[in-house]
Amino acid sequence: MKRNLSSIPVTDTIRATLGFCLGGCIMLAVVHIFTVNSYDFDNIQRGIRLILSGVNPWAVETRIPDFYNPPFSVLFLWHMIFASPKVYIVLGGALLFAFVFYHKAWVGLAWFGTNSFLWMVASGGIDMFVIGAGLILLIAADRSKKEWLRLLLRVLAYGFLLIKPQGGMLILAFYILICRDWKGTLVSI
């Protein structure tokens, strides 16, 4: 029996799915144990609601304090109006777990035990979600066989990563320089 189980190949997709499921379970426990502040999430949610209703959240008359997301963020975050910050923290953590498992970068799991991870959970922001979704979309783009799908997935990934430019810009710069993705860069501009 042992010989039979060891002969089953573990593909990258299976490993990433396992990471997503394990990360989801761990993150569910984390959001129930630790306090999650919803100020940042509520701020972004309010801004997206205003944009969807045709109101400018950056104008002086309707300005939302601490709303700094770019206008295109509504294309990627419209679904935030239906969920809570805990849902996005769980999804973001699960996506980052999937990324670590996909690349077999086990040392990356150590980040989930740091103060910066606890701060991200406590702040209730969407950072882990947009970075995790962007990284998974980049993996999907690299695995795609069709050129048009590869380009579309990269442009979507760039959009997700640029919602939070303080972290996403560095990831994008490295990805574009390493993969020499000039076409995806031009299309996304």
XYZ file of N, CA and C in Angstrom:
567
model
N 0.830 -1.199 0.000
C 0.000 0.000 0.000
C 0.869 1.255 0.000
N 1.925 1.249 0.822
C 2.797 2.415 0.889
C 3.448 2.677 -0.458
N 3.861 1.639 -1.122
C 4.489 1.780 -2.423
C 3.503 2.378 -3.428
N 2.246 1.994 -3.331
C 1.214 2.492 -4.230
C 0.990 3.991 -4.063
N 0.951 4.488 -2.832
C 0.737 5.903 -2.582
C 1.916 6.756 -3.024
N 3.112 6.229 -2.855
C 4.285 7.022 -3.231
C 4.466 7.090 -4.739
N 3.779 6.242 -5.500
C 3.924 6.285 -6.949
C 2.972 7.297 -7.591
N 2.026 7.851 -6.815
C 1.110 8.853 -7.345
C 1.850 10.187 -7.419
N 1.932 10.776 -8.619
C 2.646 12.048 -8.733
C 1.834 13.198 -8.136
N 2.517 14.077 -7.444
C 1.878 15.264 -6.892
C 2.223 16.431 -7.813
N 1.219 16.912 -8.527
C 1.447 17.995 -9.480
C 1.436 19.340 -8.748
N 1.868 20.366 -9.464
C 1.858 21.717 -8.892
C 0.443 22.163 -8.555
N -0.520 21.804 -9.392
C -1.907 22.199 -9.162
C -2.462 21.543 -7.905
N -2.169 20.267 -7.714
C -2.636 19.566 -6.507
C -2.003 20.185 -5.268
N -0.716 20.482 -5.350
C -0.021 21.083 -4.212
C -0.581 22.471 -3.899
N -0.873 23.264 -4.932
C -1.443 24.596 -4.721
C -2.849 24.500 -4.130
N -3.624 23.528 -4.587
C -4.972 23.332 -4.042
C -4.898 22.925 -2.578
N -3.972 22.040 -2.253
C -3.772 21.659 -0.854
C -3.375 22.876 -0.021
N -2.483 23.699 -0.543
C -2.076 24.913 0.164
C -3.234 25.868 0.371
N -4.083 26.007 -0.647
C -5.252 26.884 -0.529
C -6.203 26.372 0.553
N -6.479 25.081 0.547
C -7.396 24.504 1.549
C -6.806 24.587 2.957
N -5.534 24.228 3.103
C -4.886 24.310 4.411
C -4.820 25.761 4.887
N -4.445 26.665 3.987
C -4.384 28.080 4.337
C -5.746 28.621 4.720
N -6.793 28.190 4.010
C -8.147 28.624 4.354
C -8.549 28.177 5.749
N -8.227 26.934 6.089
C -8.554 26.417 7.432
C -7.784 27.171 8.513
N -6.497 27.381 8.275
C -5.680 28.099 9.267
C -6.156 29.534 9.409
N -6.469 30.174 8.285
C -6.914 31.566 8.339
C -8.293 31.705 8.986
N -9.157 30.709 8.823
C -10.444 30.733 9.527
C -10.219 30.748 11.035
N -9.277 29.929 11.482
C -8.963 29.915 12.918
C -8.360 31.247 13.354
N -7.490 31.808 12.527
C -6.828 33.071 12.870
C -7.835 34.208 13.022
N -8.787 34.327 12.095
C -9.743 35.441 12.187
C -10.732 35.262 13.334
N -10.878 34.028 13.823
C -11.746 33.822 14.982
C -11.012 34.042 16.298
N -9.708 33.864 16.283
C -8.923 34.039 17.509
C -8.537 35.500 17.709
N -8.065 36.156 16.649
C -7.566 37.518 16.761
C -8.639 38.543 16.381
N -8.488 39.722 16.906
C -9.401 40.817 16.602
C -9.114 41.350 15.202
N -10.175 41.588 14.441
C -10.038 42.136 13.086
C -10.721 43.500 13.062
N -9.934 44.534 12.825
C -10.451 45.889 12.708
C -10.970 46.074 11.285
N -12.094 46.726 11.131
C -12.667 46.850 9.793
C -12.596 48.275 9.236
N -11.808 49.162 9.842
C -11.767 50.551 9.387
C -11.312 50.665 7.932
N -10.180 50.059 7.611
C -9.640 50.133 6.245
C -10.606 49.491 5.254
N -11.116 48.332 5.605
C -12.050 47.628 4.730
C -13.312 48.450 4.510
N -13.881 48.988 5.584
C -15.098 49.799 5.471
C -14.852 51.049 4.623
N -13.675 51.621 4.756
C -13.310 52.798 3.977
C -13.277 52.474 2.482
N -12.639 51.372 2.130
C -12.560 50.966 0.728
C -13.954 50.596 0.219
N -14.704 49.888 1.033
C -16.060 49.494 0.655
C -16.950 50.718 0.398
N -16.851 51.715 1.268
C -17.622 52.947 1.099
C -17.210 53.668 -0.191
N -15.915 53.725 -0.463
C -15.427 54.361 -1.692
C -15.912 53.646 -2.936
N -15.906 52.324 -2.913
C -16.374 51.555 -4.068
C -17.872 51.762 -4.279
N -18.622 51.806 -3.178
C -20.060 52.081 -3.301
C -20.309 53.455 -3.929
N -19.520 54.444 -3.512
C -19.680 55.775 -4.097
C -19.345 55.781 -5.585
N -18.242 55.121 -5.951
C -17.851 55.068 -7.359
C -18.931 54.369 -8.178
N -19.467 53.260 -7.676
C -20.516 52.532 -8.393
C -21.807 53.344 -8.525
N -22.040 54.253 -7.574
C -23.249 55.095 -7.670
C -22.993 56.385 -8.447
N -21.776 56.566 -8.939
C -21.468 57.719 -9.769
C -20.953 58.931 -9.017
N -20.602 58.770 -7.745
C -20.102 59.873 -6.932
C -18.583 59.761 -6.841
N -17.904 60.888 -6.920
C -16.445 60.925 -6.860
C -15.984 60.955 -5.396
N -15.360 59.874 -4.890
C -14.923 59.865 -3.485
C -13.668 60.696 -3.225
N -13.057 61.251 -4.277
C -11.865 62.071 -4.109
C -12.181 63.563 -4.166
N -13.406 63.924 -4.584
C -13.796 65.330 -4.679
C -13.899 65.937 -3.282
N -13.706 67.245 -3.181
C -13.707 67.929 -1.889
C -15.042 67.760 -1.178
N -16.155 67.856 -1.913
C -17.478 67.777 -1.293
C -17.808 66.379 -0.782
N -17.345 65.353 -1.467
C -17.696 63.970 -1.110
C -16.494 63.152 -0.676
N -15.420 63.802 -0.307
C -14.166 63.122 0.025
C -14.314 62.188 1.210
N -13.761 61.002 1.064
C -13.704 60.030 2.156
C -12.297 60.096 2.733
N -12.160 60.348 4.038
C -10.812 60.369 4.618
C -10.145 58.996 4.478
N -8.892 59.006 4.146
C -8.071 57.798 4.037
C -8.495 56.863 2.903
N -9.200 57.349 1.897
C -9.503 56.530 0.715
C -8.523 56.926 -0.376
N -7.554 56.057 -0.618
C -6.487 56.372 -1.561
C -6.408 55.390 -2.720
N -7.396 54.537 -2.857
C -7.342 53.548 -3.921
C -7.527 54.205 -5.286
N -6.877 53.646 -6.299
C -7.010 54.211 -7.647
C -8.409 53.962 -8.212
N -8.833 54.777 -9.165
C -10.182 54.619 -9.733
C -10.434 53.241 -10.352
N -9.407 52.627 -10.940
C -9.614 51.330 -11.572
C -9.834 50.206 -10.569
N -9.633 50.473 -9.279
C -9.807 49.426 -8.268
C -11.235 48.903 -8.226
N -12.193 49.721 -8.652
C -13.589 49.268 -8.648
C -13.782 48.093 -9.608
N -12.985 48.006 -10.656
C -13.087 46.884 -11.596
C -12.701 45.563 -10.947
N -11.811 45.611 -9.974
C -11.309 44.403 -9.339
C -11.935 44.135 -7.969
N -12.505 45.155 -7.350
C -12.993 45.010 -5.977
C -14.486 45.247 -5.819
N -15.259 45.266 -6.880
C -16.693 45.525 -6.770
C -17.377 44.511 -5.872
N -16.850 43.307 -5.789
C -17.457 42.259 -4.971
C -17.266 42.488 -3.472
N -16.477 43.486 -3.112
C -16.285 43.794 -1.684
C -17.575 44.274 -1.023
N -18.496 44.793 -1.783
C -19.718 45.313 -1.175
C -20.606 44.188 -0.644
N -20.276 42.937 -0.958
C -21.079 41.802 -0.513
C -20.440 40.994 0.608
N -19.272 41.379 1.090
C -18.559 40.533 2.054
C -18.024 41.356 3.220
N -17.385 40.656 4.145
C -16.808 41.283 5.335
C -15.284 41.215 5.256
N -14.591 41.957 6.128
C -13.124 41.900 6.084
C -12.575 40.517 6.406
N -13.274 39.769 7.236
C -12.781 38.429 7.586
C -12.744 37.510 6.368
N -13.709 37.656 5.481
C -13.738 36.835 4.260
C -12.505 37.122 3.410
N -12.154 38.392 3.281
C -11.007 38.756 2.450
C -9.682 38.386 3.098
N -9.636 38.409 4.411
C -8.410 37.973 5.088
C -8.226 36.470 4.907
N -9.302 35.705 5.033
C -9.213 34.255 4.837
C -8.834 33.938 3.398
N -9.501 34.563 2.436
C -9.170 34.319 1.027
C -7.739 34.739 0.694
N -7.325 35.904 1.191
C -5.968 36.374 0.930
C -4.915 35.454 1.512
N -5.107 35.024 2.747
C -4.156 34.089 3.360
C -4.128 32.767 2.624
N -5.308 32.264 2.214
C -5.359 31.000 1.480
C -4.661 31.124 0.129
N -4.821 32.255 -0.550
C -4.141 32.463 -1.834
C -2.622 32.513 -1.655
N -2.174 33.159 -0.577
C -0.727 33.208 -0.324
C -0.186 31.830 0.056
N -0.956 31.047 0.811
C -0.562 29.665 1.103
C -0.442 28.873 -0.196
N -1.420 29.029 -1.094
C -1.387 28.320 -2.376
C -0.147 28.701 -3.174
N 0.216 29.980 -3.153
C 1.406 30.428 -3.871
C 2.671 29.784 -3.297
N 2.772 29.755 -1.976
C 3.941 29.148 -1.326
C 4.009 27.656 -1.640
N 2.874 26.962 -1.566
C 2.859 25.529 -1.846
C 3.170 25.256 -3.316
N 2.674 26.078 -4.215
C 2.918 25.887 -5.639
C 4.419 25.943 -5.941
N 5.088 26.915 -5.356
C 6.517 27.089 -5.624
C 7.421 26.286 -4.701
N 6.839 25.533 -3.775
C 7.602 24.761 -2.786
C 8.566 25.657 -2.021
N 8.157 26.880 -1.779
C 8.984 27.847 -1.052
C 8.569 27.805 0.419
N 8.877 26.701 1.066
C 8.386 26.436 2.418
C 8.827 27.490 3.417
N 9.933 28.124 3.164
C 10.403 29.169 4.076
C 9.422 30.344 4.096
N 8.644 30.506 3.040
C 7.642 31.568 2.985
C 6.550 31.404 4.026
N 6.360 30.190 4.512
C 5.359 29.955 5.551
C 5.745 30.624 6.865
N 7.020 30.914 7.036
C 7.476 31.571 8.270
C 6.883 32.968 8.406
N 6.559 33.622 7.272
C 5.974 34.957 7.329
C 4.652 34.953 8.085
N 3.926 33.836 8.023
C 2.633 33.759 8.702
C 2.771 33.734 10.223
N 3.969 33.695 10.727
C 4.198 33.747 12.168
C 4.821 35.052 12.622
N 4.863 36.041 11.749
C 5.515 37.306 12.085
C 4.523 38.362 12.545
N 5.060 39.425 13.089
C 4.222 40.538 13.528
C 3.546 41.246 12.356
N 4.203 41.290 11.193
C 3.585 41.959 10.047
C 2.330 41.206 9.595
N 2.349 39.890 9.680
C 1.156 39.119 9.351
C 0.042 39.416 10.348
N 0.364 39.425 11.627
C -0.648 39.720 12.651
C -1.186 41.134 12.488
N -0.325 42.071 12.093
C -0.785 43.433 11.862
C -1.758 43.478 10.688
N -1.461 42.732 9.615
C -2.369 42.712 8.470
C -3.724 42.114 8.832
N -3.710 41.097 9.676
C -4.976 40.515 10.127
C -5.720 41.521 10.998
N -5.003 42.137 11.914
C -5.642 43.067 12.845
C -6.168 44.315 12.135
N -5.491 44.750 11.074
C -5.934 45.965 10.388
C -7.152 45.718 9.504
N -7.398 44.461 9.147
C -8.572 44.138 8.340
C -8.504 44.649 6.920
N -7.311 44.868 6.409
C -7.156 45.381 5.050
C -7.275 44.294 4.002
N -7.118 44.700 2.763
C -7.250 43.764 1.645
C -5.901 43.441 1.017
N -4.822 43.807 1.684
C -3.487 43.635 1.115
C -3.200 42.187 0.734
N -3.461 41.260 1.657
C -3.172 39.853 1.363
C -4.016 39.355 0.198
N -5.253 39.820 0.094
C -6.127 39.368 -0.991
C -5.615 39.845 -2.339
N -5.302 41.121 -2.472
C -4.895 41.621 -3.790
C -3.515 41.094 -4.191
N -2.608 40.963 -3.243
C -1.286 40.409 -3.566
C -1.409 38.924 -3.896
N -2.169 38.188 -3.093
C -2.354 36.756 -3.355
C -3.041 36.501 -4.679
N -4.110 37.247 -4.967
C -4.820 37.071 -6.242
C -3.914 37.431 -7.420
N -3.140 38.508 -7.278
C -2.224 38.899 -8.352
C -1.164 37.845 -8.613
N -0.599 37.279 -7.558
C 0.431 36.253 -7.730
C -0.133 34.976 -8.349
N -1.325 34.572 -7.918
C -1.944 33.371 -8.498
C -2.286 33.607 -9.969
N -2.741 34.804 -10.314
C -3.021 35.106 -11.725
C -1.741 35.097 -12.564
N -0.621 35.541 -11.985
C 0.656 35.476 -12.712
C 1.068 34.022 -12.959
N 0.836 33.154 -11.966
C 1.132 31.726 -12.153
C 0.253 31.160 -13.260
N -1.045 31.486 -13.221
C -1.964 30.986 -14.246
C -1.561 31.492 -15.630
N -1.101 32.726 -15.701
C -0.652 33.269 -16.987
C 0.573 32.527 -17.496
N 1.502 32.233 -16.620
C 2.711 31.521 -17.036
C 2.414 30.093 -17.497
N 1.375 29.476 -16.932
C 1.026 28.103 -17.289
C 0.147 28.010 -18.531
N -0.449 29.120 -18.926
C -1.400 29.116 -20.045
C -0.685 28.866 -21.369
N -1.338 28.103 -22.228
C -0.771 27.786 -23.540
C -1.175 28.808 -24.609
N -2.337 29.439 -24.425
C -2.835 30.402 -25.412
C -2.269 31.788 -25.118
N -1.754 32.420 -26.153
C -1.110 33.727 -25.981
C -2.093 34.793 -25.521
N -3.305 34.834 -26.065
C -4.287 35.848 -25.676
C -4.711 35.681 -24.220
N -4.849 34.429 -23.766
C -5.219 34.175 -22.372
C -4.078 34.546 -21.438
N -2.861 34.257 -21.861
C -1.692 34.616 -21.066
C -1.619 36.129 -20.878
N -1.841 36.868 -21.951
C -1.815 38.326 -21.893
C -2.941 38.862 -20.998
N -4.137 38.328 -21.154
C -5.280 38.766 -20.348
C -5.049 38.505 -18.856
N -4.545 37.333 -18.512
C -4.292 37.007 -17.107
C -3.199 37.892 -16.508
N -2.171 38.201 -17.303
C -1.118 39.086 -16.793
C -1.652 40.490 -16.551
N -2.470 40.998 -17.465
C -3.036 42.342 -17.291
C -3.939 42.372 -16.062
N -4.748 41.330 -15.847
C -5.579 41.251 -14.641
C -4.718 41.195 -13.384
N -3.643 40.424 -13.444
C -2.733 40.335 -12.295
C -2.104 41.688 -12.001
N -1.686 42.399 -13.045
C -1.100 43.725 -12.845
C -2.113 44.660 -12.197
N -3.374 44.568 -12.627
C -4.419 45.404 -12.020
C -4.602 45.107 -10.549
N -4.662 43.827 -10.190
C -4.799 43.464 -8.777
C -3.602 43.953 -7.967
N -2.409 43.737 -8.491
C -1.209 44.113 -7.740
C -1.074 45.627 -7.582
N -1.566 46.389 -8.542
C -1.427 47.844 -8.458
C -2.512 48.518 -7.619
N -3.482 47.760 -7.134
C -4.457 48.334 -6.203
C -3.741 48.767 -4.930
N -2.784 47.981 -4.494
C -1.942 48.328 -3.346
C -0.511 48.501 -3.861
N -0.194 49.678 -4.410
C 1.096 49.844 -5.089
C 2.302 49.753 -4.168
N 2.115 49.940 -2.843
C 3.277 49.884 -1.962
C 3.942 48.508 -1.971
N 3.219 47.438 -2.217
C 3.821 46.114 -2.318
C 3.799 45.585 -3.734
N 2.726 45.866 -4.438
C 2.545 45.330 -5.779
C 3.511 45.881 -6.808
N 3.936 47.132 -6.645
C 4.840 47.753 -7.616
C 6.187 47.019 -7.664
N 6.695 46.636 -6.517
C 7.969 45.915 -6.458
C 7.833 44.533 -7.111
N 6.733 43.837 -6.814
C 6.502 42.521 -7.427
C 6.404 42.663 -8.941
N 5.663 43.665 -9.396
C 5.522 43.883 -10.833
C 6.846 44.213 -11.507
N 7.619 45.060 -10.883
C 8.910 45.432 -11.466
C 9.796 44.200 -11.640
N 9.875 43.369 -10.605
C 10.677 42.147 -10.719
C 10.126 41.211 -11.795
N 8.815 41.026 -11.814
C 8.210 40.116 -12.782
C 8.433 40.607 -14.208
N 8.201 41.886 -14.434
C 8.349 42.433 -15.789
C 9.803 42.345 -16.253
N 10.737 42.635 -15.360
C 12.148 42.571 -15.743
C 12.641 41.140 -15.937
N 12.204 40.232 -15.078
C 12.659 38.843 -15.197
C 12.035 38.163 -16.405
N 10.719 38.348 -16.604
C 10.022 37.684 -17.711
C 10.029 38.496 -18.995
N 10.498 39.730 -18.923
C 10.535 40.630 -20.080
C 9.161 40.736 -20.740
N 8.190 41.068 -19.925
C 6.809 41.141 -20.382
C 6.476 42.552 -20.851
N 7.046 42.948 -21.971
C 6.824 44.302 -22.478
C 5.423 44.427 -23.074
N 4.933 43.367 -23.708
C 3.603 43.405 -24.326
C 2.522 43.558 -23.239
N 2.610 42.776 -22.178
C 1.649 42.878 -21.081
C 1.707 44.236 -20.407
N 2.901 44.801 -20.297
C 3.054 46.119 -19.699
C 2.380 47.187 -20.560
N 2.598 47.120 -21.882
C 1.992 48.103 -22.786
C 0.471 47.984 -22.816
N -0.062 46.772 -22.811
C -1.507 46.583 -22.844
C -2.142 47.069 -21.550
N -1.478 46.858 -20.427
C -2.061 47.252 -19.138
C -2.001 48.748 -18.905
N -1.147 49.459 -19.623
C -1.064 50.903 -19.456
C -2.251 51.507 -20.133
